[in-house]
Short mmCIF file of C-alpha atoms and ligand atoms in Angstrom, two decimals:
data_model
loop_
_atom_site.label_atom_id
_atom_site.label_comp_id
_atom_site.label_asym_id
_atom_site.label_seq_id
_atom_site.Cartn_x
_atom_site.Cartn_y
_atom_site.Cartn_z
CA MET E 1 31.15 7.15 -6.86
CA GLU E 2 30.24 8.19 -3.34
CA ARG E 3 28.96 5.20 -1.34
CA VAL E 4 27.30 4.70 2.03
CA LEU E 5 30.03 3.64 4.52
CA LEU E 6 29.69 1.76 7.80
CA ASP E 7 30.30 4.84 9.94
CA TYR E 8 27.28 6.60 8.41
CA GLY E 9 25.22 4.54 10.82
CA SER E 10 27.65 4.93 13.78
CA GLY E 11 25.85 7.79 15.47
CA GLY E 12 28.98 9.85 15.23
CA LYS E 13 30.13 12.57 12.93
CA ALA E 14 29.35 10.85 9.66
CA SER E 15 25.91 9.99 10.85
CA HIS E 16 25.27 13.62 11.69
CA ARG E 17 26.41 14.67 8.30
CA LEU E 18 24.07 12.21 6.68
CA ILE E 19 21.14 13.44 8.82
CA GLY E 20 21.81 17.06 8.05
CA GLU E 21 22.72 16.85 4.41
CA LEU E 22 20.18 14.17 3.34
CA PHE E 23 17.38 13.39 5.72
CA LEU E 24 16.68 16.86 6.94
CA LYS E 25 17.04 18.25 3.39
CA TYR E 26 14.26 16.06 1.99
CA LEU E 27 12.20 15.16 5.07
CA GLY E 28 12.68 18.07 7.34
CA ASN E 29 9.81 19.70 9.24
CA ALA E 30 9.29 21.34 12.52
CA TYR E 31 9.00 18.05 14.41
CA LEU E 32 11.97 16.28 12.76
CA ASN E 33 14.31 19.28 12.79
CA ARG E 34 14.36 19.39 16.63
CA LEU E 35 16.48 16.24 16.66
CA ASP E 36 15.60 15.25 20.21
CA ASP E 37 15.46 11.61 21.29
CA ALA E 38 11.80 11.46 20.39
CA ALA E 39 9.28 13.52 18.62
CA LEU E 40 6.60 15.43 20.67
CA LEU E 41 3.34 15.05 18.94
CA ASP E 42 -0.08 16.72 19.47
CA ILE E 43 -2.78 14.21 18.61
CA HIS E 44 -6.45 14.26 19.31
CA GLY E 45 -8.96 11.53 19.80
CA PRO E 46 -8.65 7.91 18.78
CA ILE E 47 -5.58 7.13 16.66
CA SER E 48 -4.85 4.57 13.94
CA VAL E 49 -1.33 3.08 13.96
CA SER E 50 0.26 0.82 11.49
CA THR E 51 3.80 -0.46 10.76
CA ASP E 52 5.34 -2.11 7.82
CA THR E 53 8.80 -3.07 6.63
CA PHE E 54 9.67 -2.66 2.96
CA THR E 55 12.18 -5.03 1.24
CA VAL E 56 11.05 -4.76 -2.35
CA ASP E 57 13.47 -6.02 -5.00
CA PRO E 58 14.30 -4.16 -7.22
CA ILE E 59 14.51 -0.96 -5.15
CA PHE E 60 13.61 1.14 -8.24
CA PHE E 61 10.77 -0.11 -10.45
CA PRO E 62 8.38 1.35 -13.11
CA GLY E 63 5.96 3.63 -11.29
CA GLY E 64 7.87 3.91 -8.07
CA ASP E 65 10.71 2.97 -5.76
CA ILE E 66 11.26 1.55 -2.20
CA GLY E 67 11.07 5.08 -0.70
CA ALA E 68 7.73 6.12 -2.16
CA LEU E 69 6.29 2.64 -1.44
CA ALA E 70 7.39 2.99 2.22
CA VAL E 71 5.29 6.08 2.57
CA HIS E 72 2.30 5.03 0.47
CA GLY E 73 2.09 1.52 1.95
CA THR E 74 1.82 2.79 5.60
CA VAL E 75 -0.21 5.79 4.79
CA ASN E 76 -2.79 3.51 3.20
CA ASP E 77 -2.92 1.03 6.09
CA VAL E 78 -3.50 3.94 8.56
CA ALA E 79 -6.22 5.46 6.32
CA MET E 80 -8.13 2.19 6.03
CA LEU E 81 -9.42 2.62 9.52
CA GLY E 82 -11.10 5.87 8.69
CA ALA E 83 -8.14 7.97 9.88
CA ARG E 84 -6.25 11.02 8.42
CA PRO E 85 -2.62 9.98 8.44
CA ARG E 86 -0.41 12.70 10.04
CA PHE E 87 2.91 11.36 11.16
CA LEU E 88 5.46 8.74 9.99
CA THR E 89 8.53 7.31 11.57
CA CYS E 90 11.11 5.66 9.40
CA GLY E 91 13.94 3.28 10.07
CA PHE E 92 16.56 2.55 7.40
CA ILE E 93 18.76 -0.55 7.34
CA ILE E 94 21.33 0.08 4.59
CA GLU E 95 23.93 -2.23 3.05
CA GLU E 96 27.46 -0.83 3.19
CA GLY E 97 28.41 0.30 -0.32
CA LEU E 98 25.00 1.46 -1.50
CA PRO E 99 25.65 4.24 -3.95
CA MET E 100 24.89 7.60 -2.19
CA ALA E 101 22.95 8.74 -5.24
CA ASP E 102 20.61 5.80 -4.84
CA LEU E 103 20.00 6.69 -1.20
CA GLU E 104 19.45 10.33 -2.12
CA ARG E 105 16.93 9.39 -4.86
CA ILE E 106 15.02 7.18 -2.34
CA VAL E 107 14.91 9.76 0.40
CA ALA E 108 13.90 12.47 -2.09
CA SER E 109 11.09 10.26 -3.31
CA MET E 110 9.94 9.58 0.37
CA GLY E 111 9.85 13.37 0.87
CA GLN E 112 7.78 13.92 -2.23
CA ALA E 113 5.36 11.04 -1.30
CA ALA E 114 4.99 12.40 2.23
CA ARG E 115 4.17 15.94 1.01
CA ASP E 116 1.63 14.49 -1.50
CA ALA E 117 -0.02 12.52 1.30
CA GLY E 118 0.13 15.35 3.74
CA VAL E 119 2.12 13.48 6.32
CA MET E 120 5.40 14.41 8.21
CA VAL E 121 8.27 12.22 9.04
CA VAL E 122 8.82 13.00 12.68
CA THR E 123 11.56 10.62 13.77
CA GLY E 124 13.92 8.17 12.14
CA ASP E 125 16.83 5.93 12.52
CA THR E 126 19.63 4.74 10.23
CA LYS E 127 21.78 1.61 10.54
CA VAL E 128 24.47 0.61 8.01
CA VAL E 129 25.39 -3.04 8.04
CA PRO E 130 28.39 -4.83 6.42
CA LYS E 131 28.17 -5.74 2.75
CA GLY E 132 26.06 -8.85 2.14
CA MET E 133 24.21 -8.57 5.54
CA VAL E 134 21.25 -7.03 3.92
CA ASP E 135 20.24 -6.39 0.20
CA LYS E 136 20.81 -2.68 -0.55
CA ILE E 137 18.20 -1.14 1.62
CA PHE E 138 15.25 -2.05 3.86
CA ILE E 139 12.86 0.53 5.16
CA ASN E 140 10.49 0.42 8.10
CA THR E 141 7.78 3.00 8.45
CA THR E 142 5.17 3.46 11.23
CA GLY E 143 2.24 5.71 10.61
CA ILE E 144 -0.06 7.54 13.05
CA GLY E 145 -3.42 9.01 11.98
CA GLU E 146 -6.44 10.68 13.61
CA VAL E 147 -9.62 8.67 13.23
CA PHE E 148 -12.39 10.99 11.96
CA VAL E 149 -15.35 8.70 11.59
CA PRO E 150 -17.52 7.68 14.50
CA LYS E 151 -17.48 4.07 13.61
CA PRO E 152 -14.21 3.07 11.93
CA PRO E 153 -14.32 0.57 9.03
CA SER E 154 -13.27 -2.88 9.95
CA GLY E 155 -12.88 -6.32 8.42
CA HIS E 156 -15.37 -7.59 10.99
CA ARG E 157 -18.18 -5.31 9.64
CA ALA E 158 -19.04 -6.90 6.26
CA ALA E 159 -22.73 -7.71 6.17
CA PRO E 160 -25.00 -9.79 3.84
CA GLY E 161 -26.38 -7.52 1.12
CA ASP E 162 -23.28 -5.19 1.06
CA ALA E 163 -21.65 -4.35 -2.18
CA ILE E 164 -17.94 -4.97 -2.82
CA LEU E 165 -16.16 -2.05 -4.77
CA VAL E 166 -12.57 -1.67 -5.92
CA ASN E 167 -11.01 1.64 -7.04
CA GLY E 168 -9.44 0.35 -10.23
CA PHE E 169 -7.25 -2.18 -12.16
CA ILE E 170 -5.76 -4.99 -10.05
CA GLY E 171 -2.39 -6.72 -10.20
CA ASP E 172 -0.38 -3.78 -11.68
CA HIS E 173 2.22 -3.61 -8.80
CA GLY E 174 2.86 -7.40 -8.69
CA LEU E 175 3.28 -7.72 -12.33
CA ALA E 176 5.45 -4.58 -12.69
CA ILE E 177 7.83 -5.85 -10.03
CA LEU E 178 8.03 -9.36 -11.44
CA ALA E 179 8.58 -8.13 -15.00
CA GLN E 180 11.40 -5.82 -13.92
CA ARG E 181 13.03 -8.55 -11.74
CA GLU E 182 12.90 -11.14 -14.40
CA GLY E 183 13.84 -8.88 -17.21
CA LEU E 184 10.60 -9.49 -19.06
CA THR E 185 9.31 -6.92 -21.51
CA PHE E 186 5.69 -6.61 -22.58
CA ASP E 187 4.36 -4.67 -25.61
CA ALA E 188 2.74 -2.24 -23.13
CA PRO E 189 4.88 -1.81 -20.07
CA VAL E 190 3.18 -2.24 -16.80
CA CYS E 191 3.70 0.31 -14.07
CA SER E 192 3.15 -0.16 -10.30
CA ASP E 193 -0.05 1.51 -9.12
CA CYS E 194 1.81 2.61 -5.89
CA ALA E 195 -0.06 5.68 -4.51
CA SER E 196 -1.28 7.21 -1.21
CA LEU E 197 -5.06 6.68 -1.05
CA ASN E 198 -5.80 8.84 1.99
CA HIS E 199 -7.27 11.86 0.26
CA LEU E 200 -9.71 9.69 -1.76
CA ILE E 201 -10.59 7.74 1.40
CA ALA E 202 -11.28 10.95 3.34
CA ARG E 203 -13.67 12.23 0.60
CA LEU E 204 -15.37 8.89 0.49
CA LEU E 205 -15.90 8.65 4.25
CA GLU E 206 -16.87 12.22 4.68
CA ALA E 207 -19.70 11.63 2.13
CA ILE E 208 -20.53 8.09 3.28
CA PRO E 209 -19.61 7.38 6.88
CA GLU E 210 -21.67 4.24 6.68
CA VAL E 211 -18.85 2.29 4.87
CA HIS E 212 -18.41 -1.03 6.62
CA VAL E 213 -14.90 -2.25 5.46
CA LEU E 214 -11.97 -0.65 3.84
CA ARG E 215 -8.87 -2.74 3.07
CA ASP E 216 -5.91 -2.45 0.68
CA PRO E 217 -5.31 -5.67 -1.29
CA THR E 218 -1.49 -5.68 -1.07
CA ARG E 219 0.45 -8.88 -0.54
CA GLY E 220 -1.65 -11.82 -1.55
CA GLY E 221 -3.89 -9.70 -3.74
CA LEU E 222 -7.63 -9.27 -4.00
CA ALA E 223 -8.43 -12.88 -3.39
CA THR E 224 -6.40 -13.16 -0.18
CA THR E 225 -7.80 -9.86 1.19
CA LEU E 226 -11.36 -10.88 0.56
CA ASN E 227 -10.72 -14.19 2.28
CA GLU E 228 -9.45 -12.24 5.35
CA ILE E 229 -12.61 -10.22 5.38
CA ALA E 230 -14.96 -13.19 4.72
CA GLY E 231 -13.24 -14.92 7.70
CA GLN E 232 -13.42 -11.97 10.04
CA SER E 233 -17.02 -11.19 9.28
CA GLN E 234 -18.08 -14.84 8.74
CA VAL E 235 -19.86 -13.94 5.51
CA GLU E 236 -19.47 -15.10 1.87
CA CYS E 237 -17.76 -12.69 -0.55
CA ARG E 238 -19.07 -13.41 -3.98
CA ILE E 239 -17.21 -11.73 -6.85
CA PHE E 240 -18.00 -11.67 -10.57
CA GLU E 241 -15.01 -12.48 -12.83
CA ASP E 242 -16.11 -10.21 -15.68
CA ARG E 243 -16.55 -7.17 -13.40
CA ILE E 244 -13.09 -7.22 -11.97
CA PRO E 245 -10.95 -4.43 -13.62
CA VAL E 246 -7.74 -6.02 -15.01
CA ARG E 247 -5.58 -4.29 -17.65
CA PRO E 248 -5.21 -6.45 -20.82
CA GLU E 249 -1.40 -6.31 -20.56
CA VAL E 250 -1.63 -7.53 -16.91
CA SER E 251 -3.94 -10.39 -17.81
CA GLY E 252 -1.76 -11.21 -20.75
CA GLY E 253 1.46 -11.16 -18.75
CA CYS E 254 -0.29 -13.37 -16.06
CA SER E 255 -1.35 -15.97 -18.54
CA PHE E 256 2.18 -16.04 -19.93
CA LEU E 257 3.70 -16.49 -16.48
CA GLY E 258 1.07 -18.85 -15.08
CA LEU E 259 -0.11 -16.25 -12.45
CA ASP E 260 -3.54 -15.14 -11.37
CA PRO E 261 -4.08 -11.39 -11.19
CA LEU E 262 -6.46 -11.85 -8.27
CA TYR E 263 -3.38 -13.01 -6.16
CA LEU E 264 -1.10 -10.24 -7.31
CA ALA E 265 -0.07 -7.41 -4.94
CA ASN E 266 -1.56 -3.88 -5.35
CA GLU E 267 -0.21 -0.69 -3.70
CA GLY E 268 -2.73 1.88 -4.78
CA LYS E 269 -5.98 -0.09 -4.53
CA PHE E 270 -8.60 -0.46 -1.87
CA LEU E 271 -11.70 -2.57 -1.38
CA CYS E 272 -14.73 -0.79 -0.14
CA ILE E 273 -17.57 -2.85 1.33
CA LEU E 274 -20.73 -0.91 2.14
CA PRO E 275 -24.55 -1.15 2.15
CA GLU E 276 -25.77 -1.61 -1.47
CA GLN E 277 -27.85 1.67 -1.32
CA TYR E 278 -24.58 3.75 -1.14
CA ALA E 279 -22.64 1.89 -3.87
CA GLN E 280 -23.55 4.21 -6.80
CA GLN E 281 -22.59 7.30 -4.76
CA ALA E 282 -19.31 5.66 -3.71
CA LEU E 283 -18.51 4.76 -7.31
CA GLU E 284 -19.08 8.36 -8.40
CA ILE E 285 -16.77 9.64 -5.76
CA MET E 286 -14.15 7.26 -6.67
CA ARG E 287 -14.40 7.79 -10.42
CA SER E 288 -14.17 11.57 -9.95
CA ASP E 289 -10.59 11.02 -8.54
CA PRO E 290 -7.48 10.19 -10.62
CA LEU E 291 -6.93 7.19 -8.39
CA GLY E 292 -10.43 5.79 -9.03
CA HIS E 293 -11.27 6.40 -12.69
CA HIS E 294 -11.74 2.64 -13.22
CA ALA E 295 -13.57 1.96 -9.99
CA ALA E 296 -16.10 -0.95 -10.21
CA CYS E 297 -18.62 -2.90 -8.22
CA ILE E 298 -17.15 -6.40 -8.33
CA GLY E 299 -19.30 -8.38 -6.02
CA ILE E 300 -21.75 -8.78 -3.13
CA VAL E 301 -21.60 -10.02 0.41
CA GLY E 302 -23.84 -13.10 1.06
CA GLN E 303 -24.29 -15.79 3.76
CA ASP E 304 -24.33 -19.06 1.83
CA HIS E 305 -20.69 -20.03 2.41
CA PRO E 306 -19.47 -18.15 5.60
CA GLY E 307 -15.71 -17.45 5.50
CA LYS E 308 -15.42 -18.13 1.84
CA VAL E 309 -14.73 -16.24 -1.40
CA VAL E 310 -16.71 -17.46 -4.33
CA LEU E 311 -15.80 -16.43 -7.84
CA GLN E 312 -18.64 -16.50 -10.42
CA THR E 313 -17.55 -16.92 -14.03
CA PRO E 314 -19.36 -15.12 -16.95
CA LEU E 315 -21.13 -18.43 -17.82
CA GLY E 316 -22.54 -18.72 -14.33
CA GLY E 317 -20.08 -21.38 -12.96
CA THR E 318 -18.61 -20.82 -9.56
CA ARG E 319 -15.45 -21.72 -7.86
CA LEU E 320 -13.91 -21.17 -4.36
CA MET E 321 -10.96 -18.76 -4.24
CA ASP E 322 -8.66 -19.78 -1.43
CA MET E 323 -6.18 -17.63 0.43
CA LEU E 324 -2.74 -17.45 -1.20
CA GLU E 325 -0.84 -20.69 -0.52
CA GLY E 326 2.89 -20.04 0.18
CA GLU E 327 4.82 -17.11 -1.21
CA GLN E 328 3.97 -16.45 -4.78
CA LEU E 329 6.46 -13.56 -5.13
CA PRO E 330 8.86 -12.86 -2.29
CA ARG E 331 9.92 -9.22 -1.63
CA ILE E 332 7.08 -7.71 -3.53
CA CYS E 333 6.79 -4.81 -1.09
MG1 MG D 1 -3.41 -3.31 4.47
#
């Protein structure tokens, strides 16, 4: 079996072969193919930039892999500011001995995810480190997007009276990774929701530029993300337990494992907070998209407990949902 060797990251002949035969094959475009020291980009107006490093374990999981995730995750962060993601950079840190077929599968998957999202990888870097110095492969991506709304959504803009929407079932990614890692099997297998949300976000913001907040509830899940927003905007986020979309298999898996789906990572979900008068229109736009069929209005923004997230149970009881304490699941993304 062909494996990645140390000199594939040396910058010499082997590196050049890897670039030509693998990276350009799957990721090539007019910018990347020039192979200069840096990429020359033409960007207009305000830009949105985000960077993230992906260390997910396992590197292949139901519904995705580390390559697709490295594209989706950064594309989504860039899009949350009301931007069209255009360019990505990617840096690989590879453990010596990684099967070449695994690397090829990951890079091919990145290429497909980038095409689907309409972004181009314009520059990259590869390092190979001795066996044991890193676990299989880590990938860093930085994304650049053009902001197309006059007033970009921000965690600081949630206002009392706003509705809180989510585009579908929560907790899928976290549970899929955990189940695969621990070798657990459920009656209905759970797949990661990992997907690029930029096309749906663009349609939403083109129709409703008045959106106040967009944020993807990744690590720490819905509860942690809402806490961030409640803190930034100094408002109360009140959510209703029975309106939060959770797949039965995810809630079943969570009760079995003693986990709360509200704290599980998502990789294809976003929260949309906007004036209540636009909530119905936003839900219709989301539900008309494959990534938003199960969109729901899950709560409202208030002012009783500034900086707090309040969960209201079906019987009318309430409890405070804190930010995630410690690391529930390391290497989830
Ligand atoms: Mg984010």
